[in-house]
Amino acid sequence: MPYLTAPADARRTAGGEQLGFGVPGYAHPLLAPAEWAELARPGTPLHWAVLNIADGPGSRPDPHCLEAAGRLRNARERALHGGSPDDTVRASGGRLLGHLDLAWGERPFEELIADARSFIDWYRIGGFYLARCPAERAELPAVRRLTGTLHALLSESDSADDGGRLVLGHGTHPYPGYAEAADQLVTFQGPWTDYRWSQVAEWTADYPPERFAHFVHGVPRTHLEEAMRIARWQGAGTIFFTDRNDRNDRNDRDGRSRQSDPFAALPRYWDEIVSRIGPGISE
């Protein structure tokens, strides 16, 4: 069993409240057409997915990304406003988030805002994923300035309902004040070998599950139920689990494995984990 530090009343999702997916960023739609198609499949319990063209929006609108963004946006509209409310299988209701790389606080504010405007203007995204977000107290004022400006930009956009969504990609538990700077925090990103023995910060007990996300790679199919139990026990409402790891399945001609992003493709047990979570839509 993983070692947990949260008090008993922090185990907010142990009773089986519904989890949903957050997708850190699939490969380009030309390279991962099946992955992007799955995001809009009826019944997929998607909270959000990240669009990342070239560590950001790229230099010009990409027609393939425009098409993928449109499909996901239409699926969200159908989920929220179409069909019968009694349907057990609904369209995916997830938001599309633009990828902004904070480089642990090293990127200039002006560059980030320029990228944000391009994402909004070209792809009509519904929020932002702030990758490599700082986690220390000293960087909190700069992050709060950025998220405040991003919320203002999203509020002015006709593509972001409810003011949009901001997710901070720390990958670890940050200084508690970050919880007030965005809508959701990624408090774990890493391998299953670390996750199964991970600890949860006690301050997270003051917030509901929808405020936290966990991304775990290298999760064997045989441990999938255990991983989902840990996420619920630790109070994470959004997850992405995959059996892939940070080396892909193919080798170079000299026989060496190439490094790859484990979250860029579907896990081999995608259908199984979808069925375990069940159909649903983002609120």
Coordinates of C-alpha atoms in Angstrom, one line a residue:
M1 CA 0.0 0.0 0.0
P2 CA 1.2 3.5 -0.7
Y3 CA 2.2 5.6 2.3
L4 CA -0.3 8.4 2.7
T5 CA 0.0 11.4 5.0
A6 CA -3.5 12.9 4.5
P7 CA -6.0 12.6 7.4
A8 CA -9.0 10.3 6.9
D9 CA -11.3 13.1 6.0
A10 CA -9.1 14.0 3.1
R11 CA -9.8 10.8 1.3
R12 CA -12.5 12.5 -0.6
T13 CA -13.0 10.2 -3.5
A14 CA -12.7 6.9 -1.8
G15 CA -16.4 6.4 -2.1
G16 CA -16.2 6.1 -5.9
E17 CA -16.9 9.6 -7.2
Q18 CA -16.3 9.8 -10.9
L19 CA -12.8 10.3 -12.2
G20 CA -12.1 11.9 -15.6
F21 CA -9.2 12.2 -18.0
G22 CA -6.8 15.0 -18.5
V23 CA -4.6 14.5 -21.5
P24 CA -1.2 16.2 -21.1
G25 CA -0.7 16.4 -24.9
Y26 CA -1.0 13.8 -27.6
A27 CA 1.3 13.9 -30.6
H28 CA 0.4 16.0 -33.7
P29 CA -3.0 14.9 -35.2
L30 CA -1.2 13.6 -38.3
L31 CA 0.9 11.3 -36.2
A32 CA -1.8 10.4 -33.7
P33 CA -5.1 10.4 -35.5
A34 CA -6.6 7.6 -33.4
E35 CA -5.7 9.4 -30.2
W36 CA -7.4 12.7 -31.2
A37 CA -10.5 10.8 -32.5
E38 CA -10.9 9.1 -29.2
L39 CA -11.2 12.4 -27.4
A40 CA -14.4 13.2 -29.1
R41 CA -15.9 9.6 -29.0
P42 CA -19.2 9.5 -27.2
G43 CA -18.9 8.4 -23.6
T44 CA -15.3 9.4 -23.1
P45 CA -15.0 10.9 -19.6
L46 CA -12.7 13.7 -20.7
H47 CA -12.1 16.8 -18.5
W48 CA -9.5 18.4 -20.8
A49 CA -6.8 17.8 -23.4
V50 CA -3.8 19.8 -24.3
L51 CA -2.9 21.1 -27.8
N52 CA 0.8 21.5 -28.3
I53 CA 2.0 22.3 -31.8
A54 CA 5.6 23.3 -31.3
D55 CA 6.1 23.8 -27.6
G56 CA 3.3 26.3 -28.0
P57 CA 1.0 27.5 -30.8
G58 CA 3.5 27.4 -33.6
S59 CA 4.2 30.3 -36.0
R60 CA 1.0 30.0 -37.9
P61 CA -2.3 28.1 -37.8
D62 CA -1.9 24.4 -38.5
P63 CA -4.9 23.1 -40.6
H64 CA -4.7 19.6 -39.0
C65 CA -4.8 21.0 -35.5
L66 CA -7.6 23.4 -36.5
E67 CA -9.6 20.4 -37.6
A68 CA -8.9 18.4 -34.4
A69 CA -9.7 21.5 -32.2
G70 CA -13.0 21.9 -34.1
R71 CA -14.0 18.3 -33.5
L72 CA -13.4 18.5 -29.8
R73 CA -15.1 21.9 -29.5
N74 CA -18.2 20.5 -31.3
A75 CA -18.2 17.4 -29.1
R76 CA -18.3 19.6 -26.1
E77 CA -21.2 21.6 -27.4
R78 CA -23.1 18.4 -28.1
A79 CA -22.3 17.1 -24.6
L80 CA -23.4 20.3 -22.8
H81 CA -26.3 21.4 -24.9
G82 CA -27.5 18.6 -27.2
G83 CA -29.3 15.3 -26.8
S84 CA -31.5 13.9 -24.0
P85 CA -30.3 14.5 -20.5
D86 CA -31.2 10.8 -19.8
D87 CA -28.7 9.5 -22.3
T88 CA -26.3 7.1 -20.6
V89 CA -23.7 7.6 -23.4
R90 CA -23.0 11.2 -24.2
A91 CA -20.4 13.0 -26.3
S92 CA -17.1 13.9 -24.7
G93 CA -17.4 17.2 -22.8
G94 CA -13.7 18.0 -22.5
R95 CA -12.1 21.4 -23.0
L96 CA -9.1 22.0 -25.3
L97 CA -6.2 23.7 -23.5
G98 CA -3.3 25.5 -25.1
H99 CA 0.2 24.5 -24.0
L100 CA 2.3 27.2 -22.5
D101 CA 5.8 26.2 -21.4
L102 CA 6.8 28.3 -18.3
A103 CA 10.3 26.7 -18.3
W104 CA 10.2 26.8 -14.5
G105 CA 9.7 30.5 -14.5
E106 CA 12.4 31.4 -17.0
R107 CA 10.2 32.5 -20.0
P108 CA 9.4 36.2 -20.3
F109 CA 5.8 37.2 -19.5
E110 CA 5.4 38.9 -22.8
E111 CA 6.3 35.8 -24.8
L112 CA 3.8 33.7 -22.8
I113 CA 1.0 36.2 -23.4
A114 CA 1.8 36.4 -27.1
D115 CA 1.5 32.6 -27.3
A116 CA -1.7 32.7 -25.4
R117 CA -3.2 35.2 -27.8
S118 CA -2.3 33.0 -30.8
F119 CA -3.9 30.0 -29.2
I120 CA -7.1 31.9 -28.6
D121 CA -7.2 33.6 -32.0
W122 CA -6.3 30.5 -34.0
Y123 CA -7.7 27.6 -32.2
R124 CA -10.4 29.1 -29.9
I125 CA -9.1 27.1 -26.9
G126 CA -11.0 26.9 -23.6
G127 CA -8.1 27.4 -21.3
F128 CA -4.4 26.8 -20.8
Y129 CA -2.0 24.1 -19.5
L130 CA 1.0 25.8 -17.9
A131 CA 3.7 23.2 -18.3
R132 CA 6.9 23.2 -16.2
C133 CA 5.2 25.5 -13.8
P134 CA 7.4 26.6 -10.8
A135 CA 6.4 25.2 -7.4
E136 CA 8.3 27.3 -4.9
R137 CA 6.9 30.2 -2.9
A138 CA 9.2 32.8 -4.4
E139 CA 7.8 32.3 -7.9
L140 CA 4.2 32.5 -6.8
P141 CA 3.6 36.2 -7.5
A142 CA 4.8 35.9 -11.1
V143 CA 2.6 32.9 -11.7
R144 CA -0.4 34.7 -10.1
R145 CA 0.3 37.7 -12.4
L146 CA 0.3 35.4 -15.4
T147 CA -2.8 33.4 -14.5
G148 CA -4.7 36.6 -13.7
T149 CA -3.9 38.0 -17.2
L150 CA -4.8 34.6 -18.9
H151 CA -8.1 34.5 -17.1
A152 CA -8.8 38.1 -18.4
L153 CA -7.9 37.1 -21.9
L154 CA -10.2 34.0 -21.7
S155 CA -13.0 36.0 -20.3
E156 CA -12.8 38.3 -23.4
S157 CA -12.9 35.3 -25.7
D158 CA -16.2 33.8 -27.0
S159 CA -14.6 30.3 -27.1
A160 CA -14.0 29.9 -23.4
D161 CA -17.2 29.2 -21.5
D162 CA -17.3 29.9 -17.7
G163 CA -14.1 32.0 -18.0
G164 CA -12.0 29.1 -19.2
R165 CA -9.8 26.7 -17.2
L166 CA -6.2 27.0 -16.1
V167 CA -4.1 24.0 -15.1
L168 CA -0.7 24.3 -13.5
G169 CA 1.7 21.5 -14.5
H170 CA 3.9 21.3 -11.5
G171 CA 4.2 17.5 -11.5
T172 CA 4.7 17.7 -7.7
H173 CA 3.1 19.3 -4.7
P174 CA 3.8 23.0 -4.9
Y175 CA 3.7 25.6 -2.2
P176 CA 0.0 25.7 -1.0
G177 CA -0.6 29.2 -2.2
Y178 CA -0.6 28.0 -5.8
A179 CA -4.0 26.4 -5.2
E180 CA -5.5 29.9 -5.4
A181 CA -3.7 30.8 -8.6
A182 CA -5.5 28.4 -11.0
D183 CA -8.4 26.0 -11.4
Q184 CA -6.4 22.8 -11.1
L185 CA -2.9 21.6 -10.1
V186 CA -1.0 18.6 -11.4
T187 CA 0.5 17.3 -8.1
F188 CA 2.0 14.1 -9.5
Q189 CA 3.7 13.3 -12.8
G190 CA 6.0 10.4 -13.0
P191 CA 6.4 6.6 -13.0
W192 CA 4.2 4.0 -11.4
T193 CA 7.2 2.8 -9.3
D194 CA 7.1 6.2 -7.5
Y195 CA 3.3 6.7 -7.6
R196 CA 2.4 3.5 -5.8
W197 CA 4.4 4.6 -2.7
S198 CA 3.7 8.3 -3.0
Q199 CA 2.6 10.7 -0.3
V200 CA -0.1 13.3 -0.5
A201 CA 0.4 16.7 1.1
E202 CA -2.0 17.4 4.0
W203 CA -3.0 20.8 2.8
T204 CA -4.7 19.3 -0.3
A205 CA -7.5 18.1 2.1
D206 CA -8.8 21.6 2.1
Y207 CA -9.8 21.3 -1.6
P208 CA -12.2 19.1 -3.6
P209 CA -10.9 16.5 -6.0
E210 CA -11.5 18.6 -9.1
R211 CA -8.6 20.8 -8.0
F212 CA -5.9 18.0 -8.5
A213 CA -4.6 15.8 -11.4
H214 CA -2.2 12.9 -11.5
F215 CA -0.3 11.7 -14.5
V216 CA 1.4 8.3 -14.2
H217 CA 3.3 6.3 -16.8
G218 CA 4.4 2.7 -16.7
V219 CA 1.3 1.4 -15.0
P220 CA 0.9 -2.3 -15.7
R221 CA -2.6 -3.5 -16.7
T222 CA -2.6 -5.7 -13.6
H223 CA -2.1 -2.7 -11.3
L224 CA -4.7 -0.4 -13.0
E225 CA -7.3 -0.9 -10.3
E226 CA -4.7 -0.2 -7.6
A227 CA -3.6 3.0 -9.4
M228 CA -7.2 4.3 -9.6
R229 CA -7.7 3.5 -5.9
I230 CA -4.6 5.5 -5.0
A231 CA -5.9 8.5 -7.1
R232 CA -9.3 8.4 -5.3
W233 CA -7.7 7.9 -1.9
Q234 CA -5.3 10.9 -2.5
G235 CA -8.1 13.1 -3.7
A236 CA -7.3 13.5 -7.4
G237 CA -10.3 14.1 -9.7
T238 CA -8.4 14.0 -13.0
I239 CA -6.0 11.3 -14.2
F240 CA -4.1 10.0 -17.1
F241 CA -2.6 6.5 -16.6
T242 CA -0.7 4.7 -19.2
D243 CA 1.3 1.4 -19.5
R244 CA 3.8 3.2 -21.8
N245 CA 7.0 4.6 -20.3
D246 CA 9.6 7.1 -21.3
R247 CA 11.1 4.8 -23.8
N248 CA 9.0 3.7 -26.8
D249 CA 8.6 0.2 -28.3
R250 CA 10.7 0.8 -31.4
N251 CA 14.5 0.8 -31.7
D252 CA 16.9 2.7 -33.9
R253 CA 18.9 0.8 -36.5
D254 CA 21.7 0.3 -34.0
G255 CA 19.2 -1.4 -31.6
R256 CA 19.0 1.4 -29.0
S257 CA 15.6 2.5 -27.8
R258 CA 14.6 6.0 -28.5
Q259 CA 13.4 8.4 -25.8
S260 CA 9.7 9.3 -26.2
D261 CA 6.9 11.0 -24.3
P262 CA 4.9 8.3 -22.6
F263 CA 1.7 10.5 -22.7
A264 CA 1.8 11.1 -26.4
A265 CA -0.1 8.0 -27.4
L266 CA -3.0 6.0 -26.1
P267 CA -2.3 3.4 -23.4
R268 CA -2.8 -0.2 -24.6
Y269 CA -5.7 -0.6 -22.1
W270 CA -7.5 2.6 -23.1
D271 CA -10.9 0.9 -23.7
E272 CA -10.6 -0.9 -20.4
I273 CA -9.8 2.2 -18.3
V274 CA -12.6 4.1 -20.1
S275 CA -15.1 1.4 -19.2
R276 CA -13.9 1.4 -15.6
I277 CA -14.4 5.1 -15.2
G278 CA -17.7 5.1 -17.2
P279 CA -19.3 7.7 -19.5
G280 CA -19.5 11.3 -18.4
I281 CA -19.0 14.9 -19.4
S282 CA -17.0 17.8 -18.0
E283 CA -19.0 20.3 -15.9

